[in-house]
Coordinates of C-alpha atoms in Angstrom, one line a residue:
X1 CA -8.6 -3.3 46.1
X2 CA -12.1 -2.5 44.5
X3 CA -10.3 -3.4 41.3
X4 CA -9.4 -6.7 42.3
X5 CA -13.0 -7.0 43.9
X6 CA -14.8 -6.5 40.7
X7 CA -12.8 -8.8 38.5
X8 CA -13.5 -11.5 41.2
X9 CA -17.3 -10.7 41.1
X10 CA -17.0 -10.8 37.1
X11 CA -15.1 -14.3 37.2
X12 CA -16.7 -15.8 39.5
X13 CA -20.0 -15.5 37.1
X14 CA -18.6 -15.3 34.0
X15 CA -15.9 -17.1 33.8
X16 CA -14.1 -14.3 32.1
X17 CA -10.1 -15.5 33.8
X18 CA -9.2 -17.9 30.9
X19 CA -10.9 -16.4 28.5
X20 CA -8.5 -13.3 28.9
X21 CA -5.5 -15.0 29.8
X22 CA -6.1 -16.9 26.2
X23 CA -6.4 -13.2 24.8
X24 CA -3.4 -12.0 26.3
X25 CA -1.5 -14.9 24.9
X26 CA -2.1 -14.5 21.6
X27 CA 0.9 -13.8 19.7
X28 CA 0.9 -11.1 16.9
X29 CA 3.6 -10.2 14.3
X30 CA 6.0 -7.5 14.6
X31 CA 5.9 -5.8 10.8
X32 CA 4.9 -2.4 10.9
X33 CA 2.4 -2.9 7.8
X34 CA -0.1 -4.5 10.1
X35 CA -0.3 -1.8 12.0
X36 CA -2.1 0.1 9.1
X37 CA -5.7 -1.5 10.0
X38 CA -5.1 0.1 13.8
X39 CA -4.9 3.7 12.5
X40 CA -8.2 3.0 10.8
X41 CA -9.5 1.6 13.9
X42 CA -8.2 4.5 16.0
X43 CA -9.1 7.0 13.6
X44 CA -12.4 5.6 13.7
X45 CA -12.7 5.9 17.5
X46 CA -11.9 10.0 17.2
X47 CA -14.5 10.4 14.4
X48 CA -17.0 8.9 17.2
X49 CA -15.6 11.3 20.6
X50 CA -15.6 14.0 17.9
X51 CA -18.9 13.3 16.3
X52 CA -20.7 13.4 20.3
X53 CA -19.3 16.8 20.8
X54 CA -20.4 18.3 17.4
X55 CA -24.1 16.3 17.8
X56 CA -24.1 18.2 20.5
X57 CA -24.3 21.7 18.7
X58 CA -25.6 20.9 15.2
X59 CA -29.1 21.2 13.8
X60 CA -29.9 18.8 11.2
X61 CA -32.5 21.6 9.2
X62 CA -32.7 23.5 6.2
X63 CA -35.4 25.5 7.7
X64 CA -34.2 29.3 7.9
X65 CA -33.2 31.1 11.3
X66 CA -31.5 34.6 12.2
X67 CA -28.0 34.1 12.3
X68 CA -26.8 36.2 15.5
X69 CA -23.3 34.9 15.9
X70 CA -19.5 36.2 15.9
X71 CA -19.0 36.0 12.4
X72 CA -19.9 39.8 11.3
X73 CA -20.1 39.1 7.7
X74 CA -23.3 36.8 8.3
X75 CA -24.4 38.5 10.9
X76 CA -28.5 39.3 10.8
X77 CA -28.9 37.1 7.9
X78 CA -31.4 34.8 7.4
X79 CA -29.3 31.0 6.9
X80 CA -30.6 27.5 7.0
X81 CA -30.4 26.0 10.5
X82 CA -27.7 23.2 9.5
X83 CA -25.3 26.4 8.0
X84 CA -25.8 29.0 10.6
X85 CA -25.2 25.9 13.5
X86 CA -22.1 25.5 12.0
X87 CA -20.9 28.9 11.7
X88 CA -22.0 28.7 15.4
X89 CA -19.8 25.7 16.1
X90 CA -16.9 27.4 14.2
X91 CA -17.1 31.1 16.1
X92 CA -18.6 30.9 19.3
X93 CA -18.5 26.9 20.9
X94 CA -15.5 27.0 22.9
X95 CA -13.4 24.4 21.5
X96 CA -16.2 23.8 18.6
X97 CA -13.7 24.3 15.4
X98 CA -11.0 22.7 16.8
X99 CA -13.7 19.5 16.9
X100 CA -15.0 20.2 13.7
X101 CA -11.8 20.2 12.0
X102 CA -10.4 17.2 13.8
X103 CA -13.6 15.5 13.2
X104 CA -12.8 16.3 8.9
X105 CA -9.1 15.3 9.2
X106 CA -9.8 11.8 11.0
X107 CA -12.6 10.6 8.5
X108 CA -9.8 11.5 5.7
X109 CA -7.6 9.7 7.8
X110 CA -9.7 6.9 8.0
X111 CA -10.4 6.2 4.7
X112 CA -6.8 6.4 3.7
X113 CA -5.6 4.3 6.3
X114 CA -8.5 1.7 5.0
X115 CA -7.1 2.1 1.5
X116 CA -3.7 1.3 2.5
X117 CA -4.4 -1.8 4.8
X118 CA -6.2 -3.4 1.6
X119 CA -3.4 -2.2 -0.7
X120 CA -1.0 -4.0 1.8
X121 CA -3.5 -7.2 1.7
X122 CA -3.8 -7.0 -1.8
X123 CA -0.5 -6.7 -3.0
X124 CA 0.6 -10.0 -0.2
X125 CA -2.1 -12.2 -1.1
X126 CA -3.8 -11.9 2.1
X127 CA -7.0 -12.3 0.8
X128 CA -6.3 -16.0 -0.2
X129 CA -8.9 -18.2 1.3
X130 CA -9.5 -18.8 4.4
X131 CA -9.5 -14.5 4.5
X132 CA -11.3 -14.1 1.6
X133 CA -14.5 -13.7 3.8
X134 CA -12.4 -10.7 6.0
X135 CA -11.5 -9.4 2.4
X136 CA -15.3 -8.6 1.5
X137 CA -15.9 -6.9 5.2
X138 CA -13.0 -4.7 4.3
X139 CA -14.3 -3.7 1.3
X140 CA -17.6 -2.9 2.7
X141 CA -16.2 -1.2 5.6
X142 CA -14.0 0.9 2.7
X143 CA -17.6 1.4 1.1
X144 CA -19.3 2.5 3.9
X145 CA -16.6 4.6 5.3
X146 CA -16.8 6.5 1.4
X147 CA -20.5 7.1 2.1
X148 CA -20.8 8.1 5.4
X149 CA -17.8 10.8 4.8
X150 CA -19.4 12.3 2.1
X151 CA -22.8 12.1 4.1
X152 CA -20.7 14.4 6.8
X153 CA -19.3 17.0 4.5
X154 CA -22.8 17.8 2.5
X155 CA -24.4 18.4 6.1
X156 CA -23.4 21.9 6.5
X157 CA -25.2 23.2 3.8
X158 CA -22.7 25.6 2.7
X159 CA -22.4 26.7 -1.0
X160 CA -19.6 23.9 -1.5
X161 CA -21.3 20.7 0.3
X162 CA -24.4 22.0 -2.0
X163 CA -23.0 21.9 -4.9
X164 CA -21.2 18.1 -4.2
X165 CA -25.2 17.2 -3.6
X166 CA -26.3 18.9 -6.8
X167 CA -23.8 16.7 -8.4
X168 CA -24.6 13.3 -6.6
X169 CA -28.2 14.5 -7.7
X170 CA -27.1 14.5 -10.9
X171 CA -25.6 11.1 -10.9
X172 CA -28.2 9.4 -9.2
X173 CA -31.0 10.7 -11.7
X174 CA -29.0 9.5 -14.4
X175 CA -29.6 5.9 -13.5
X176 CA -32.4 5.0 -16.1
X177 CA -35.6 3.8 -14.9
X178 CA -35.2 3.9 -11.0
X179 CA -33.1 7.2 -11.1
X180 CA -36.7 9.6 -10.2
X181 CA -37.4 7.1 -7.4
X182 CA -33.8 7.1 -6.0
X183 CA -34.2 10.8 -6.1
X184 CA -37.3 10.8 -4.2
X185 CA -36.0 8.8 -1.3
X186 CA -32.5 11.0 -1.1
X187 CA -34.0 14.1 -1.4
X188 CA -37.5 13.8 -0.5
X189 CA -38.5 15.7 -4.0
X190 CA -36.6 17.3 -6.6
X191 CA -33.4 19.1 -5.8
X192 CA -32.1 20.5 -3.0
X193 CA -35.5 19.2 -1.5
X194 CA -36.6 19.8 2.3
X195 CA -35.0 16.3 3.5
X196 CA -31.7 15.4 2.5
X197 CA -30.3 17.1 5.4
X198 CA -32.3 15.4 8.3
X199 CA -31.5 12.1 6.0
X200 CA -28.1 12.4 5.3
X201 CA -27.8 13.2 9.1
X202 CA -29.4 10.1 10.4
X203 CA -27.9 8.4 8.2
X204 CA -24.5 9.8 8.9
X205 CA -24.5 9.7 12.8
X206 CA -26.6 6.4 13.6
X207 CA -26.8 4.2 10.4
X208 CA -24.1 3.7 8.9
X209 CA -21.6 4.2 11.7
X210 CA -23.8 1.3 13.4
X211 CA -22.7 -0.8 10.5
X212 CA -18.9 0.2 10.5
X213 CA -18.9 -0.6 14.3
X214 CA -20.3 -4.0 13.8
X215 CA -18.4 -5.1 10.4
X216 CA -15.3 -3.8 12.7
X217 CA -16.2 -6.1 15.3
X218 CA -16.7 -9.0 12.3
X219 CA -13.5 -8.4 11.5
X220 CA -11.5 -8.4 14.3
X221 CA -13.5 -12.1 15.3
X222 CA -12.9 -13.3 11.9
X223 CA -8.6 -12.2 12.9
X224 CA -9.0 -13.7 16.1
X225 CA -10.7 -16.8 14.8
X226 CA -8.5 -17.3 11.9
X227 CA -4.9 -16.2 13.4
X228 CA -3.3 -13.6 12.0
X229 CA -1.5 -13.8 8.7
X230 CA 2.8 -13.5 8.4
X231 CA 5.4 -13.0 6.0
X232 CA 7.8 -15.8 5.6
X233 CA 11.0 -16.0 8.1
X234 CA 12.6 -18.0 10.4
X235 CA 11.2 -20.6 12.3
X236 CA 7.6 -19.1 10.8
X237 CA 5.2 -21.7 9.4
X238 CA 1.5 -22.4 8.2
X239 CA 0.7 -23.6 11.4
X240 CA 2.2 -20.7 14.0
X241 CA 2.3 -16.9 14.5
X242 CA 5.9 -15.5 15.4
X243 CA 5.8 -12.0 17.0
X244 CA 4.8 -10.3 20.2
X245 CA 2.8 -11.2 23.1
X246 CA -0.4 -9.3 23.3
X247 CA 0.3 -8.4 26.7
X248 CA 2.4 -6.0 27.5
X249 CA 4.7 -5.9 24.1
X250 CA 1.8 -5.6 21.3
X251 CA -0.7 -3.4 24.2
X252 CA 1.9 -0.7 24.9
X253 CA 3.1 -0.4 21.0
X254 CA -1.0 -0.3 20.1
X255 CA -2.1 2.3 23.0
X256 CA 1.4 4.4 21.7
X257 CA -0.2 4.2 18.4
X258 CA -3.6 5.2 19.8
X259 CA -1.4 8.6 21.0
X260 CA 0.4 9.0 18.1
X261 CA -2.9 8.8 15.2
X262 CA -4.8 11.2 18.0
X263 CA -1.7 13.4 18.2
X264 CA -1.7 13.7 14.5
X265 CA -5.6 14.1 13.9
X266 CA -6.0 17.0 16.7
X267 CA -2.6 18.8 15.9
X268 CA -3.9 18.9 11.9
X269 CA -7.0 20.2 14.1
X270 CA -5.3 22.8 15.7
X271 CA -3.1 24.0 12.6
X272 CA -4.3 23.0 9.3
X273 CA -7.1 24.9 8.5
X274 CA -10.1 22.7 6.6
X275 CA -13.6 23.1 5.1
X276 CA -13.8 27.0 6.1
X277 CA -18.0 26.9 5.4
X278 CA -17.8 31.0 6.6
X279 CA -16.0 31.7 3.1
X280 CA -17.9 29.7 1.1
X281 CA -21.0 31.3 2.4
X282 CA -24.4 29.4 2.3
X283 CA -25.7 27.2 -0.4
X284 CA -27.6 29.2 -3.0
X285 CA -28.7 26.8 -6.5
X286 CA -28.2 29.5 -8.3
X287 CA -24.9 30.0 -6.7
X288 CA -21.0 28.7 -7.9
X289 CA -17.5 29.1 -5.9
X290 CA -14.4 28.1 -7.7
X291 CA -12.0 26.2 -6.9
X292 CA -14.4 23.5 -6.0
X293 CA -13.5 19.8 -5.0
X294 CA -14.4 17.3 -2.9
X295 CA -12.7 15.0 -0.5
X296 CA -9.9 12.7 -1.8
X297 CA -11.9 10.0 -1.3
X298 CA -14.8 10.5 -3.8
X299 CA -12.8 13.1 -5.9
X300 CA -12.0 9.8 -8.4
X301 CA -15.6 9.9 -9.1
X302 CA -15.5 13.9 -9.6
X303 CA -12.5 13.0 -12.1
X304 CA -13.9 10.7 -13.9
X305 CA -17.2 12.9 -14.5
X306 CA -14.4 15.5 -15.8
X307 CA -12.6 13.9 -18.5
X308 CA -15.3 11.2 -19.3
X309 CA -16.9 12.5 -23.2
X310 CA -20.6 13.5 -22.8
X311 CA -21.9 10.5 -24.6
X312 CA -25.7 9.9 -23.9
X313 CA -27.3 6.6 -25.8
X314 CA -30.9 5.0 -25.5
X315 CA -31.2 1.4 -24.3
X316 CA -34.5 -0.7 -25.0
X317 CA -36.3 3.3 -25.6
X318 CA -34.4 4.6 -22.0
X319 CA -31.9 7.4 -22.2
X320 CA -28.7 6.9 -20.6
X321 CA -27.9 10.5 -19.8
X322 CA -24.0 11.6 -19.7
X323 CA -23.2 11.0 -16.0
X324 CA -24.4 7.4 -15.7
X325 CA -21.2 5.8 -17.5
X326 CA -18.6 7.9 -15.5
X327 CA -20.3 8.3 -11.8
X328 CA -22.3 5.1 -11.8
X329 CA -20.6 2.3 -13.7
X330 CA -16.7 2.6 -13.2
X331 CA -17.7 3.2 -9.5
X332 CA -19.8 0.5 -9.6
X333 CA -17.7 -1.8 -11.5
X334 CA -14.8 -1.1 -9.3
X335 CA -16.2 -1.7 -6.2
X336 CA -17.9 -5.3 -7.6
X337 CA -14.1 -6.4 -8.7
X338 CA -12.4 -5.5 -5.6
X339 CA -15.3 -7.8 -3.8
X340 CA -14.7 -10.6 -6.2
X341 CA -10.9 -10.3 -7.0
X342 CA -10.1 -13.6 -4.6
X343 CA -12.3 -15.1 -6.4
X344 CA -10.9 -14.1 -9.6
X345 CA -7.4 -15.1 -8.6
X346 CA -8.5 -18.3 -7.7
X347 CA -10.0 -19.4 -10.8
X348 CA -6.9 -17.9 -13.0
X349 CA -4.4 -19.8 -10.7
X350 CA -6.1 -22.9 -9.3
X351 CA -5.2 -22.0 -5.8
X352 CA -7.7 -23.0 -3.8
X353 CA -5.4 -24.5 -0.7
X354 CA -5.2 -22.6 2.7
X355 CA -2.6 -19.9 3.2
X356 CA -1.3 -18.3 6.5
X357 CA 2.1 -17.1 4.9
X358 CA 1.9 -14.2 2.5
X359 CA 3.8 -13.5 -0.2
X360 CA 6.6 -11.3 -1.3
X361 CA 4.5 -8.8 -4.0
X362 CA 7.0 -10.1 -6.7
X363 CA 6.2 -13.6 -6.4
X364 CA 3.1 -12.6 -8.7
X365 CA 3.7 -10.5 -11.8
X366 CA 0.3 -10.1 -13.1
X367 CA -1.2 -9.1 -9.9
X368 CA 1.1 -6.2 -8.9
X369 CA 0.3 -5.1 -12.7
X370 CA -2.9 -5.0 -12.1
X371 CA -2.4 -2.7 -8.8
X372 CA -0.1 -0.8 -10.0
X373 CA -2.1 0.1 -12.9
X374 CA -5.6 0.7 -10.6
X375 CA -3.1 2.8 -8.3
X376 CA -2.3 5.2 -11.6
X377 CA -5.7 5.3 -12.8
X378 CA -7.4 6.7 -10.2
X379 CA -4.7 8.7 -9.1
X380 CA -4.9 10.0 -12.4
X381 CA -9.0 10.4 -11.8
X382 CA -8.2 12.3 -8.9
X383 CA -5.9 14.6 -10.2
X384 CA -8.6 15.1 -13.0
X385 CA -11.0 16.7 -10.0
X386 CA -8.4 19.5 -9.1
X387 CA -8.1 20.3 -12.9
X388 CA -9.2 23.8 -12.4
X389 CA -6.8 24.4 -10.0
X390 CA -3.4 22.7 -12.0
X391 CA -5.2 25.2 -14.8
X392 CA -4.8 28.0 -12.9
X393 CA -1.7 27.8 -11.2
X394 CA 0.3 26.7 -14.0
X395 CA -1.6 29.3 -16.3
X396 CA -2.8 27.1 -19.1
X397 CA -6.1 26.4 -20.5
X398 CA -8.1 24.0 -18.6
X399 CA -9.8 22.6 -21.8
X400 CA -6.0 21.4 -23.1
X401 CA -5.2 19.9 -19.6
X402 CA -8.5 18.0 -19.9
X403 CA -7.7 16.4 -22.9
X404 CA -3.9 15.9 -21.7
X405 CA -5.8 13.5 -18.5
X406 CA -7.9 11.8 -21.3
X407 CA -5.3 10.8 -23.0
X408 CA -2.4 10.0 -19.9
X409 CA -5.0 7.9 -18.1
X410 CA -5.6 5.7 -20.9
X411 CA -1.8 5.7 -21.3
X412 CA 0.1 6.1 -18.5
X413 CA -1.8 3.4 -16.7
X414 CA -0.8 0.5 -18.9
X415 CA 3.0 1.8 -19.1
X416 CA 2.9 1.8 -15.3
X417 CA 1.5 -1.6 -14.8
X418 CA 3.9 -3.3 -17.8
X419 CA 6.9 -1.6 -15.9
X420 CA 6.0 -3.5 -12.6
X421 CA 5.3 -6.6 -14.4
X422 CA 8.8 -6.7 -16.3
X423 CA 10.4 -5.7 -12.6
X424 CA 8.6 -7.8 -10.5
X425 CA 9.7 -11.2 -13.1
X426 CA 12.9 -9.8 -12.7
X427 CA 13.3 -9.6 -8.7
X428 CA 11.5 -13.1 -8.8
X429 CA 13.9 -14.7 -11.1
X430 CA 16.8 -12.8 -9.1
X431 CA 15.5 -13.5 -5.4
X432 CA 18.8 -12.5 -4.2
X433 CA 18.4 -8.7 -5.5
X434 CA 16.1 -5.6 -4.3
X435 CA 15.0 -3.4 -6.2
X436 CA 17.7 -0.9 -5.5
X437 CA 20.1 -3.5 -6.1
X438 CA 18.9 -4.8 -9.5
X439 CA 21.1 -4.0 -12.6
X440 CA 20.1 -3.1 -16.1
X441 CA 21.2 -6.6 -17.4
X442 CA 18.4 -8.2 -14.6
X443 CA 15.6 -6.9 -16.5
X444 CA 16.0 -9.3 -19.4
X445 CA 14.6 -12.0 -16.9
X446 CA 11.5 -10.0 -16.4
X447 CA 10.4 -9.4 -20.3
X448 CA 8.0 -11.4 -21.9
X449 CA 9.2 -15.1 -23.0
X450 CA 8.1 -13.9 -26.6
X451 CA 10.0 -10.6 -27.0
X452 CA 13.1 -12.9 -25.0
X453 CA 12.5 -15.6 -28.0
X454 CA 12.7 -13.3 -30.5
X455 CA 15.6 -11.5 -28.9
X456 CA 17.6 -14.9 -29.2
X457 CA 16.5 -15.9 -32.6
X458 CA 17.8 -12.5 -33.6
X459 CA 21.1 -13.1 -31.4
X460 CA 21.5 -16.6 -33.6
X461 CA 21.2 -14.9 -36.8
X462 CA 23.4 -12.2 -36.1
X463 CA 26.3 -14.3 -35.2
X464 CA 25.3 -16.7 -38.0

């Protein structure tokens, strides 16, 4: 009854009755691949509850306290406040590590779940125009999503999180010219500096998830505005949507999704131990622990700083130390293609017509080349970052596995990409086939009209 009473006192002044019948109307498709961007969105949603309850109990300060908590090891010593808080959070909050390491597995979570719903776009041409404009939000929502997790894992102030800034530091004073200023501003002074935590933390819990909220709510506008995208069927069409309902069919499976991706993130919580700051004891400059990586998401950079040479060069009198080519160009030249691939495409193929349908991936060669081969190469970056690890456990030296990654991801790259080139010609000259079903005598369709030429011309002359 005071249900009903309050939608009427909302209607009645706002007008709100057609507006959500419209919204329950709207018709969204059924393939599970769409549901990709909803574990980012819901993952998103536990980093926030999560993030409340640790705000709660943190201190954003390097300035030294007694640490008087559970943990006997640490016990008496003299930590930053940011460290010792979190040891507090682990050992004595009632429910505290359970939040903290829910809070690590959903921004991992996150990410990946961000990385797969553009991989899905990517490789279906969802990006076409008119969605080229949701393209670029996704890719800044991928960016900021980067940041802001590696913002939250350098908070601590434990001996790993330090040494991940000392490298950042690293990387960011390489840039020539503006590099010292850059510094400044991050770290308030040379490294580790009296400020990076306080920045990093407002920076981490207000900033930047501000923006993330609001490109998400750009983003779902821009779906609602544009209609959502589908792949090609029955009775489907550039002009309509064939699915589900948004209410009840799509509600119910989304909310069982919002169970199942909170499930997940607080059982990996509960049972998968992560970022154990207690062991790695506090941050000390002077101070190394081994094996040390960083999150999946920004260990590409760490791999690429790995197997990259140590060239340094001088342009017009500046040094370019080491770092810049492998943890400021390729990062920034990735990031600055992904933005303007629709672009690219479009110029390459003259497409510049309207598309609600997407395509099957084989339907264009060259582009699942060119993500297959990104796929590989930073795959390969990121296995690079655990090198010390693979070393170790497979007892071999690290300095012959290093050059092993040099060489494979200049290699295995390119092999990878010309496979799924000569495969995906195949499955589109043989629409009838899947991959499973294709046969060796199939793959002569997907080789390059030279080598299949030459093949012929040697064919003729044989039997001449």
């Amino acid at each position: 009854m005071i249900g009903r009473r309050v939608v009427r006192f909302a209607d009645e002044r706002l007008r709100l009755a057609q507006i959500v019948r419209k919204g329950m109307a709207k018709v969204f498709p059924d393939h599970w691949s769409f549901m990709l961007g909803e574990i980012a969105l819901y993952s998103f949603l536990v980093l926030v509850l999560t993030g409340v309850y640790l705000s709660l109990f943190f201190e954003p300060s390097t300035g030294e306290r007694l640490y008087t908590g559970s943990f006997e090891p640490l016990n008496g010593e003299m930590l930053s406040a940011a460290f010792a808080s979190t040891v507090e959070l682990s050992w004595d909050v009632r429910g505290g590590l359970l939040m903290r390491q829910a809070h690590h597995w959903a921004a991992l979570i996150f990410v990946a779940a961000i990385v797969a719903h553009l991989s899905r776009i990517f490789f279906t041409g969802a990006f076409r125009k008119p969605r080229d404009i949701n393209w670029v939000v996704g890719t800044t929502l991928l960016l900021l999503a980067v940041f802001n997790g590696f913002a939250g894992y350098s908070l601590p102030d434990d001996l790993l999180s330090g040494s991940g800034l000392r490298i950042a530091s690293a990387i960011v004073l390489s840039v020539p010219v503006i590099g010292s200023w850059m510094q400044f501003v991050l770290f308030g002074g040379e490294f580790p500096g009296n400020d990076v935590i306080e920045r990093l933390y407002a920076a981490h819990i207000l900033l930047v998830p501000g923006a993330i909220a609001l490109l998400i709510g750009v983003h779902l506008t821009i779906l609602i505005r544009q209609k959502h995208s589908q792949f090609r069927g029955p009775g489907r069409g550039e002009r309509n949507v064939v699915g589900s309902r948004m209410w009840p069919d799509y509600a119910f499976r989304s909310i069982a999704l919002l169970c199942a991706v909170a499930a997940v993130v607080f059982g990996l919580g509960g049972f998968a131990q992560i970022n154990p700051v207690w062991l790695w004891g506090p941050f000390e400059p002077s101070h190394v622990t081994t094996p040390a990586q960083p999150d999946w998401y920004v260990g590409w950079v760490e791999g690429a700083l790995r197997l990259f040479p140590p060239v340094e060069f001088t342009v017009f009198g500046h040094l370019v130390p080491a770092p810049f080519i492998p943890g400021v160009l390729i990062p920034a030249v990735t990031f600055l293609v992904i933005y303007c691939w629709p672009w690219l495409e479009r110029r390459f193929t003259k497409d510049a017509v309207h598309h609600h349908q997407l395509d099957r991936p084989r339907e264009h060669p060259f582009r699942i080349a060119v993500g297959v081969w990104a796929l590989w190469f930073y795959g390969l970056l990121l296995i690079a970052a655990a090198d010390d690890i693979i070393a170790a456990e497979l007892r071999i030296p690290v300095f012959d596995l290093v050059r092993l990654l040099q060489v494979a991801v200049l290699i295995l790259p390119l092999l990878a990409a010309f496979i799924a080139y000569v495969l995906a010609r195949a499955l589109r000259a043989h629409p009838e086939h899947r991959l499973t079903t294709m046969r060796w005598q199939h793959l002569g369709a997907g080789l390059p009209r030279r080598r299949r030429r030459h093949a012929s011309a040697s064919v003729r002359r044989s039997t001449e």
